[in-house]
GROMACS .gro file of C-alpha atoms in nm:
model
  396
    1UNK     CA    1  -0.881  -2.221   0.058
    2UNK     CA    2  -1.137  -2.157  -0.212
    3UNK     CA    3  -1.416  -1.910  -0.265
    4UNK     CA    4  -1.675  -1.873  -0.536
    5UNK     CA    5  -1.503  -1.720  -0.842
    6UNK     CA    6  -1.615  -1.372  -0.940
    7UNK     CA    7  -1.591  -1.302  -1.313
    8UNK     CA    8  -1.411  -0.988  -1.417
    9UNK     CA    9  -1.665  -0.764  -1.588
   10UNK     CA   10  -1.531  -0.405  -1.601
   11UNK     CA   11  -1.861  -0.242  -1.687
   12UNK     CA   12  -2.053   0.025  -1.497
   13UNK     CA   13  -2.336  -0.095  -1.279
   14UNK     CA   14  -2.659   0.091  -1.236
   15UNK     CA   15  -2.648   0.048  -0.859
   16UNK     CA   16  -2.289   0.009  -0.744
   17UNK     CA   17  -2.267  -0.087  -0.376
   18UNK     CA   18  -2.024   0.192  -0.290
   19UNK     CA   19  -1.974   0.501  -0.507
   20UNK     CA   20  -1.634   0.656  -0.534
   21UNK     CA   21  -1.566   0.963  -0.318
   22UNK     CA   22  -1.723   1.270  -0.473
   23UNK     CA   23  -1.977   1.075  -0.676
   24UNK     CA   24  -2.260   1.239  -0.482
   25UNK     CA   25  -2.460   0.927  -0.401
   26UNK     CA   26  -2.639   0.953  -0.070
   27UNK     CA   27  -2.583   0.674   0.175
   28UNK     CA   28  -2.232   0.585   0.059
   29UNK     CA   29  -2.070   0.684   0.386
   30UNK     CA   30  -2.344   0.513   0.584
   31UNK     CA   31  -2.291   0.197   0.381
   32UNK     CA   32  -1.917   0.201   0.457
   33UNK     CA   33  -1.960   0.310   0.821
   34UNK     CA   34  -1.913  -0.035   0.983
   35UNK     CA   35  -1.587  -0.083   0.794
   36UNK     CA   36  -1.458   0.265   0.881
   37UNK     CA   37  -1.558   0.230   1.246
   38UNK     CA   38  -1.390  -0.110   1.261
   39UNK     CA   39  -1.078   0.036   1.103
   40UNK     CA   40  -1.074   0.323   1.351
   41UNK     CA   41  -1.125   0.090   1.647
   42UNK     CA   42  -0.826  -0.124   1.548
   43UNK     CA   43  -0.600   0.171   1.480
   44UNK     CA   44  -0.701   0.351   1.802
   45UNK     CA   45  -0.622   0.034   1.994
   46UNK     CA   46  -0.279   0.029   1.830
   47UNK     CA   47  -0.230   0.397   1.911
   48UNK     CA   48  -0.327   0.344   2.276
   49UNK     CA   49  -0.083   0.054   2.314
   50UNK     CA   50   0.192   0.256   2.144
   51UNK     CA   51   0.125   0.560   2.363
   52UNK     CA   52   0.140   0.353   2.681
   53UNK     CA   53   0.457   0.178   2.565
   54UNK     CA   54   0.621   0.507   2.467
   55UNK     CA   55   0.532   0.664   2.803
   56UNK     CA   56   0.687   0.368   2.983
   57UNK     CA   57   1.011   0.414   2.787
   58UNK     CA   58   1.014   0.790   2.840
   59UNK     CA   59   0.943   0.872   2.474
   60UNK     CA   60   0.691   1.113   2.327
   61UNK     CA   61   0.431   0.965   2.093
   62UNK     CA   62   0.432   1.247   1.836
   63UNK     CA   63   0.804   1.228   1.746
   64UNK     CA   64   0.779   0.850   1.702
   65UNK     CA   65   0.497   0.890   1.451
   66UNK     CA   66   0.589   1.214   1.276
   67UNK     CA   67   0.968   1.253   1.279
   68UNK     CA   68   1.149   0.923   1.236
   69UNK     CA   69   1.339   0.751   0.957
   70UNK     CA   70   1.184   0.798   0.610
   71UNK     CA   71   0.947   1.068   0.735
   72UNK     CA   72   1.252   1.292   0.784
   73UNK     CA   73   1.344   1.251   0.417
   74UNK     CA   74   0.992   1.346   0.309
   75UNK     CA   75   0.990   1.647   0.541
   76UNK     CA   76   1.326   1.762   0.405
   77UNK     CA   77   1.197   1.737   0.047
   78UNK     CA   78   0.881   1.926   0.148
   79UNK     CA   79   1.093   2.203   0.297
   80UNK     CA   80   1.384   2.227   0.053
   81UNK     CA   81   1.301   2.026  -0.259
   82UNK     CA   82   1.531   1.766  -0.409
   83UNK     CA   83   1.909   1.777  -0.372
   84UNK     CA   84   2.081   2.000  -0.624
   85UNK     CA   85   2.423   1.850  -0.546
   86UNK     CA   86   2.475   1.568  -0.801
   87UNK     CA   87   2.719   1.397  -0.564
   88UNK     CA   88   2.443   1.342  -0.305
   89UNK     CA   89   2.127   1.237  -0.487
   90UNK     CA   90   1.984   0.992  -0.233
   91UNK     CA   91   1.660   1.185  -0.176
   92UNK     CA   92   1.574   1.130  -0.543
   93UNK     CA   93   1.472   0.777  -0.438
   94UNK     CA   94   1.159   0.928  -0.275
   95UNK     CA   95   0.869   1.003  -0.508
   96UNK     CA   96   0.723   1.355  -0.503
   97UNK     CA   97   0.346   1.342  -0.442
   98UNK     CA   98   0.346   1.302  -0.063
   99UNK     CA   99   0.608   1.569   0.014
  100UNK     CA  100   0.444   1.791  -0.247
  101UNK     CA  101   0.108   1.763  -0.068
  102UNK     CA  102   0.276   1.837   0.265
  103UNK     CA  103   0.449   2.142   0.119
  104UNK     CA  104   0.127   2.284  -0.027
  105UNK     CA  105  -0.095   2.207   0.271
  106UNK     CA  106   0.156   2.342   0.523
  107UNK     CA  107   0.114   2.686   0.366
  108UNK     CA  108  -0.257   2.694   0.451
  109UNK     CA  109  -0.285   2.473   0.761
  110UNK     CA  110  -0.159   2.548   1.112
  111UNK     CA  111   0.117   2.348   1.272
  112UNK     CA  112   0.453   2.220   1.157
  113UNK     CA  113   0.518   2.029   0.837
  114UNK     CA  114   0.558   1.714   1.046
  115UNK     CA  115   0.211   1.761   1.193
  116UNK     CA  116   0.066   1.823   0.848
  117UNK     CA  117   0.235   1.509   0.713
  118UNK     CA  118   0.092   1.305   0.999
  119UNK     CA  119  -0.253   1.452   0.939
  120UNK     CA  120  -0.232   1.368   0.568
  121UNK     CA  121  -0.140   1.008   0.654
  122UNK     CA  122  -0.433   0.971   0.896
  123UNK     CA  123  -0.687   1.117   0.654
  124UNK     CA  124  -0.551   0.906   0.369
  125UNK     CA  125  -0.572   0.595   0.587
  126UNK     CA  126  -0.947   0.651   0.620
  127UNK     CA  127  -0.978   0.699   0.245
  128UNK     CA  128  -0.774   0.382   0.199
  129UNK     CA  129  -0.994   0.184   0.439
  130UNK     CA  130  -1.301   0.304   0.249
  131UNK     CA  131  -1.146   0.199  -0.081
  132UNK     CA  132  -1.043  -0.141   0.057
  133UNK     CA  133  -1.400  -0.190   0.180
  134UNK     CA  134  -1.540  -0.081  -0.156
  135UNK     CA  135  -1.342  -0.343  -0.346
  136UNK     CA  136  -1.435  -0.621  -0.104
  137UNK     CA  137  -1.798  -0.510  -0.098
  138UNK     CA  138  -1.828  -0.506  -0.475
  139UNK     CA  139  -1.680  -0.853  -0.513
  140UNK     CA  140  -1.822  -1.039  -0.212
  141UNK     CA  141  -2.067  -0.818  -0.025
  142UNK     CA  142  -2.072  -0.570   0.261
  143UNK     CA  143  -1.969  -0.811   0.537
  144UNK     CA  144  -1.661  -0.929   0.349
  145UNK     CA  145  -1.570  -0.570   0.264
  146UNK     CA  146  -1.594  -0.476   0.631
  147UNK     CA  147  -1.378  -0.771   0.738
  148UNK     CA  148  -1.125  -0.685   0.467
  149UNK     CA  149  -1.090  -0.327   0.594
  150UNK     CA  150  -1.046  -0.449   0.952
  151UNK     CA  151  -0.786  -0.706   0.844
  152UNK     CA  152  -0.595  -0.434   0.661
  153UNK     CA  153  -0.603  -0.223   0.979
  154UNK     CA  154  -0.472  -0.523   1.176
  155UNK     CA  155  -0.180  -0.604   0.946
  156UNK     CA  156   0.144  -0.679   1.133
  157UNK     CA  157   0.304  -0.344   1.043
  158UNK     CA  158  -0.017  -0.141   1.027
  159UNK     CA  159   0.123   0.114   1.274
  160UNK     CA  160   0.284   0.274   0.967
  161UNK     CA  161  -0.064   0.375   0.846
  162UNK     CA  162  -0.063   0.656   1.104
  163UNK     CA  163   0.295   0.772   1.053
  164UNK     CA  164   0.446   1.036   0.825
  165UNK     CA  165   0.493   0.773   0.555
  166UNK     CA  166   0.339   0.721   0.211
  167UNK     CA  167   0.172   0.382   0.265
  168UNK     CA  168  -0.173   0.522   0.349
  169UNK     CA  169  -0.175   0.765   0.057
  170UNK     CA  170  -0.056   0.496  -0.182
  171UNK     CA  171  -0.308   0.239  -0.058
  172UNK     CA  172  -0.591   0.490  -0.096
  173UNK     CA  173  -0.492   0.564  -0.455
  174UNK     CA  174  -0.442   0.195  -0.537
  175UNK     CA  175  -0.770   0.081  -0.381
  176UNK     CA  176  -0.983   0.342  -0.553
  177UNK     CA  177  -0.802   0.290  -0.884
  178UNK     CA  178  -0.883  -0.082  -0.867
  179UNK     CA  179  -1.241  -0.007  -0.772
  180UNK     CA  180  -1.271   0.235  -1.063
  181UNK     CA  181  -1.147  -0.033  -1.304
  182UNK     CA  182  -1.396  -0.286  -1.168
  183UNK     CA  183  -1.669  -0.026  -1.214
  184UNK     CA  184  -1.561   0.070  -1.565
  185UNK     CA  185  -1.470   0.428  -1.468
  186UNK     CA  186  -1.164   0.456  -1.688
  187UNK     CA  187  -1.092   0.826  -1.641
  188UNK     CA  188  -1.089   0.784  -1.262
  189UNK     CA  189  -0.874   0.471  -1.291
  190UNK     CA  190  -0.617   0.642  -1.511
  191UNK     CA  191  -0.596   0.955  -1.296
  192UNK     CA  192  -0.556   0.761  -0.975
  193UNK     CA  193  -0.293   0.536  -1.136
  194UNK     CA  194  -0.094   0.842  -1.245
  195UNK     CA  195  -0.111   0.977  -0.888
  196UNK     CA  196  -0.005   0.641  -0.745
  197UNK     CA  197   0.289   0.638  -0.986
  198UNK     CA  198   0.401   0.969  -0.834
  199UNK     CA  199   0.377   0.834  -0.479
  200UNK     CA  200   0.590   0.520  -0.454
  201UNK     CA  201   0.815   0.306  -0.676
  202UNK     CA  202   0.552   0.032  -0.653
  203UNK     CA  203   0.310   0.268  -0.826
  204UNK     CA  204   0.421   0.063  -1.123
  205UNK     CA  205   0.192  -0.213  -0.992
  206UNK     CA  206  -0.115   0.013  -1.006
  207UNK     CA  207  -0.024   0.131  -1.354
  208UNK     CA  208   0.021  -0.228  -1.470
  209UNK     CA  209  -0.319  -0.328  -1.330
  210UNK     CA  210  -0.503  -0.041  -1.498
  211UNK     CA  211  -0.314  -0.083  -1.826
  212UNK     CA  212  -0.373  -0.458  -1.842
  213UNK     CA  213  -0.744  -0.421  -1.770
  214UNK     CA  214  -0.779  -0.130  -2.012
  215UNK     CA  215  -0.606  -0.314  -2.296
  216UNK     CA  216  -0.819  -0.623  -2.237
  217UNK     CA  217  -1.138  -0.417  -2.235
  218UNK     CA  218  -1.033  -0.228  -2.550
  219UNK     CA  219  -0.954  -0.552  -2.733
  220UNK     CA  220  -1.295  -0.691  -2.649
  221UNK     CA  221  -1.454  -0.387  -2.808
  222UNK     CA  222  -1.820  -0.281  -2.824
  223UNK     CA  223  -2.082  -0.549  -2.821
  224UNK     CA  224  -1.904  -0.777  -2.574
  225UNK     CA  225  -1.783  -0.652  -2.236
  226UNK     CA  226  -1.766  -0.283  -2.314
  227UNK     CA  227  -2.070  -0.086  -2.428
  228UNK     CA  228  -2.032   0.142  -2.727
  229UNK     CA  229  -1.791   0.430  -2.665
  230UNK     CA  230  -1.618   0.263  -2.372
  231UNK     CA  231  -1.342   0.082  -2.561
  232UNK     CA  232  -1.160   0.406  -2.659
  233UNK     CA  233  -1.180   0.524  -2.297
  234UNK     CA  234  -1.032   0.196  -2.179
  235UNK     CA  235  -0.750   0.219  -2.431
  236UNK     CA  236  -0.675   0.579  -2.332
  237UNK     CA  237  -0.668   0.478  -1.964
  238UNK     CA  238  -0.429   0.193  -2.046
  239UNK     CA  239  -0.191   0.435  -2.219
  240UNK     CA  240  -0.222   0.706  -1.954
  241UNK     CA  241  -0.187   0.496  -1.637
  242UNK     CA  242   0.196   0.459  -1.643
  243UNK     CA  243   0.266   0.828  -1.707
  244UNK     CA  244   0.309   0.925  -1.340
  245UNK     CA  245   0.570   0.659  -1.271
  246UNK     CA  246   0.743   0.706  -1.607
  247UNK     CA  247   0.739   1.082  -1.565
  248UNK     CA  248   0.923   1.081  -1.235
  249UNK     CA  249   1.171   0.810  -1.334
  250UNK     CA  250   1.235   0.999  -1.659
  251UNK     CA  251   1.289   1.326  -1.470
  252UNK     CA  252   1.545   1.161  -1.241
  253UNK     CA  253   1.719   1.023  -1.551
  254UNK     CA  254   1.749   1.379  -1.686
  255UNK     CA  255   1.873   1.513  -1.352
  256UNK     CA  256   2.132   1.237  -1.321
  257UNK     CA  257   2.231   1.256  -1.688
  258UNK     CA  258   2.190   0.882  -1.748
  259UNK     CA  259   1.901   0.668  -1.867
  260UNK     CA  260   1.907   0.451  -1.552
  261UNK     CA  261   1.938   0.747  -1.317
  262UNK     CA  262   1.662   0.640  -1.080
  263UNK     CA  263   1.792   0.285  -1.054
  264UNK     CA  264   2.144   0.419  -0.996
  265UNK     CA  265   2.006   0.620  -0.704
  266UNK     CA  266   1.838   0.308  -0.567
  267UNK     CA  267   2.167   0.121  -0.588
  268UNK     CA  268   2.315   0.387  -0.358
  269UNK     CA  269   2.055   0.271  -0.106
  270UNK     CA  270   2.158  -0.090  -0.164
  271UNK     CA  271   1.843  -0.169  -0.360
  272UNK     CA  272   1.848  -0.351  -0.690
  273UNK     CA  273   1.637  -0.622  -0.850
  274UNK     CA  274   1.805  -0.963  -0.847
  275UNK     CA  275   1.513  -1.194  -0.923
  276UNK     CA  276   1.473  -1.310  -0.563
  277UNK     CA  277   1.820  -1.450  -0.485
  278UNK     CA  278   1.863  -1.233  -0.174
  279UNK     CA  279   1.505  -1.306  -0.066
  280UNK     CA  280   1.564  -1.682  -0.066
  281UNK     CA  281   1.894  -1.641   0.116
  282UNK     CA  282   1.746  -1.419   0.387
  283UNK     CA  283   1.443  -1.644   0.436
  284UNK     CA  284   1.675  -1.935   0.504
  285UNK     CA  285   1.885  -1.718   0.730
  286UNK     CA  286   1.605  -1.591   0.953
  287UNK     CA  287   1.370  -1.891   0.953
  288UNK     CA  288   1.608  -2.187   0.931
  289UNK     CA  289   1.973  -2.125   1.012
  290UNK     CA  290   1.975  -1.842   1.266
  291UNK     CA  291   2.003  -1.958   1.627
  292UNK     CA  292   1.867  -1.634   1.774
  293UNK     CA  293   1.702  -1.431   1.497
  294UNK     CA  294   1.572  -1.082   1.558
  295UNK     CA  295   1.198  -1.102   1.625
  296UNK     CA  296   1.108  -0.824   1.384
  297UNK     CA  297   1.311  -0.971   1.099
  298UNK     CA  298   1.145  -1.308   1.159
  299UNK     CA  299   0.805  -1.138   1.142
  300UNK     CA  300   0.902  -0.978   0.811
  301UNK     CA  301   1.009  -1.319   0.679
  302UNK     CA  302   0.680  -1.480   0.781
  303UNK     CA  303   0.482  -1.195   0.622
  304UNK     CA  304   0.666  -1.248   0.291
  305UNK     CA  305   0.598  -1.622   0.293
  306UNK     CA  306   0.232  -1.576   0.386
  307UNK     CA  307   0.192  -1.312   0.116
  308UNK     CA  308   0.326  -1.550  -0.148
  309UNK     CA  309   0.094  -1.823  -0.023
  310UNK     CA  310  -0.207  -1.592  -0.022
  311UNK     CA  311  -0.132  -1.491  -0.379
  312UNK     CA  312  -0.161  -1.856  -0.479
  313UNK     CA  313  -0.501  -1.860  -0.307
  314UNK     CA  314  -0.599  -1.548  -0.501
  315UNK     CA  315  -0.502  -1.722  -0.825
  316UNK     CA  316  -0.700  -2.031  -0.729
  317UNK     CA  317  -1.001  -1.814  -0.648
  318UNK     CA  318  -0.974  -1.647  -0.989
  319UNK     CA  319  -0.975  -1.294  -0.858
  320UNK     CA  320  -1.045  -1.022  -1.117
  321UNK     CA  321  -0.751  -0.948  -1.344
  322UNK     CA  322  -0.673  -0.598  -1.209
  323UNK     CA  323  -0.632  -0.732  -0.855
  324UNK     CA  324  -0.412  -1.021  -0.965
  325UNK     CA  325  -0.190  -0.795  -1.175
  326UNK     CA  326  -0.159  -0.537  -0.896
  327UNK     CA  327  -0.060  -0.784  -0.624
  328UNK     CA  328   0.147  -0.992  -0.867
  329UNK     CA  329   0.363  -0.698  -0.973
  330UNK     CA  330   0.385  -0.577  -0.613
  331UNK     CA  331   0.512  -0.917  -0.501
  332UNK     CA  332   0.748  -0.935  -0.799
  333UNK     CA  333   0.907  -0.603  -0.706
  334UNK     CA  334   0.932  -0.671  -0.332
  335UNK     CA  335   1.033  -1.037  -0.341
  336UNK     CA  336   1.266  -0.985  -0.636
  337UNK     CA  337   1.454  -0.702  -0.469
  338UNK     CA  338   1.808  -0.753  -0.348
  339UNK     CA  339   1.785  -0.460  -0.108
  340UNK     CA  340   1.741  -0.424   0.267
  341UNK     CA  341   1.518  -0.673   0.446
  342UNK     CA  342   1.345  -0.495   0.732
  343UNK     CA  343   1.103  -0.268   0.534
  344UNK     CA  344   0.965  -0.539   0.306
  345UNK     CA  345   0.656  -0.612   0.514
  346UNK     CA  346   0.579  -0.241   0.497
  347UNK     CA  347   0.627  -0.241   0.120
  348UNK     CA  348   0.357  -0.511   0.095
  349UNK     CA  349   0.110  -0.326   0.319
  350UNK     CA  350  -0.079  -0.178   0.020
  351UNK     CA  351  -0.137  -0.530  -0.119
  352UNK     CA  352  -0.478  -0.561   0.048
  353UNK     CA  353  -0.627  -0.793  -0.222
  354UNK     CA  354  -0.399  -1.063  -0.080
  355UNK     CA  355  -0.624  -1.059   0.228
  356UNK     CA  356  -0.943  -1.127   0.031
  357UNK     CA  357  -0.938  -1.508   0.072
  358UNK     CA  358  -0.902  -1.463   0.448
  359UNK     CA  359  -1.174  -1.197   0.455
  360UNK     CA  360  -1.418  -1.421   0.270
  361UNK     CA  361  -1.349  -1.714   0.503
  362UNK     CA  362  -1.387  -1.499   0.817
  363UNK     CA  363  -1.705  -1.335   0.685
  364UNK     CA  364  -1.858  -1.680   0.629
  365UNK     CA  365  -1.761  -1.804   0.976
  366UNK     CA  366  -1.990  -1.783   1.276
  367UNK     CA  367  -1.990  -1.441   1.438
  368UNK     CA  368  -1.814  -1.547   1.763
  369UNK     CA  369  -1.538  -1.714   1.561
  370UNK     CA  370  -1.502  -1.413   1.331
  371UNK     CA  371  -1.492  -1.174   1.628
  372UNK     CA  372  -1.228  -1.384   1.802
  373UNK     CA  373  -1.006  -1.398   1.492
  374UNK     CA  374  -1.033  -1.024   1.426
  375UNK     CA  375  -0.972  -0.936   1.792
  376UNK     CA  376  -0.663  -1.155   1.796
  377UNK     CA  377  -0.534  -0.991   1.480
  378UNK     CA  378  -0.596  -0.644   1.625
  379UNK     CA  379  -0.418  -0.722   1.952
  380UNK     CA  380  -0.118  -0.879   1.779
  381UNK     CA  381  -0.094  -0.584   1.540
  382UNK     CA  382  -0.104  -0.339   1.830
  383UNK     CA  383   0.176  -0.522   2.013
  384UNK     CA  384   0.388  -0.561   1.699
  385UNK     CA  385   0.343  -0.191   1.623
  386UNK     CA  386   0.483  -0.097   1.962
  387UNK     CA  387   0.769  -0.342   1.925
  388UNK     CA  388   0.851  -0.223   1.574
  389UNK     CA  389   0.868   0.145   1.672
  390UNK     CA  390   1.006   0.131   2.026
  391UNK     CA  391   1.213  -0.189   2.060
  392UNK     CA  392   1.338  -0.271   1.711
  393UNK     CA  393   1.640  -0.048   1.652
  394UNK     CA  394   1.595  -0.005   1.278
  395UNK     CA  395   1.342   0.160   1.050
  396UNK     CA  396   0.992   0.005   1.016
   0.00000   0.00000   0.00000
């Protein structure tokens, strides 16, 4: 699959198609409205299917979304902070921004912390969909941006976007950080990268994207890609971007009293980087050798393979450097991990640039064909979301 290459030019434009939130440009929300409405339609379909499925199994919908698995860890951190007992440090594996937001907002908003966490996830999912649209719109136009946002909403494990998890917050920060880099807004890019680094371990991918783009822009200097005065800003952004991730990992090292404290905590969860040996073994296990593989684990395996294939398409299409670095590091972390298998599709959910080749192809197709493809993706995502949360016995 090939699309017209878009050169990476990280300079401000006089009429950017979609301004960042808070930029004060009238019409921005109207411009993104089709993408946001499409996102909402897909997610509401998924919610309706999940609600019906939960009712049939005698479960409540709210507990499934707000108080299961990792959301319980975040809620515990929001309520009590991190574990003081050095013999039980497992909650140190969870980065602090999401539970910190829940803790602060729960003091001013009505409802339980679980309800606040769910509300934060839903609001952040809309901000993420807007950011996903903004990147696609800037690179390939409004129709492609809209399709990209809908495809992200129809990802196989997209039900997590409206759960008390960090994926929506992280995707929002990553998408707008990448957009800021493409638009030459280095202060925004650095700040969002720092926040992303405080949200998830894979915040390292956002920091790497901003740092790589900033260093490249600074090396080019005035008179080439960067107008006068912009090169120092780009360099400062490159140096600042990793501070969120490094700050939290460094704090855990101090708490644990060892330089690899965070990675030691991850090993307690069974997670460590092995260069992909476990990934290859599990792919063979679930897609080749197993006589009766679990459906969800097979879906995860297919998602990993498709993600790797789509990254090759992104390379062939010569996507802008920040996008390639972001998805490349994200894939390197997820595919190179020797940890548990079932959450890996969820870990790749923020990698929306991987969907760009598909979005471009669908946007160029005839409208009936595009509508059929997107409807099929939405229906399959809705069914898989119900299966993941109500049939599969493990965490999403």
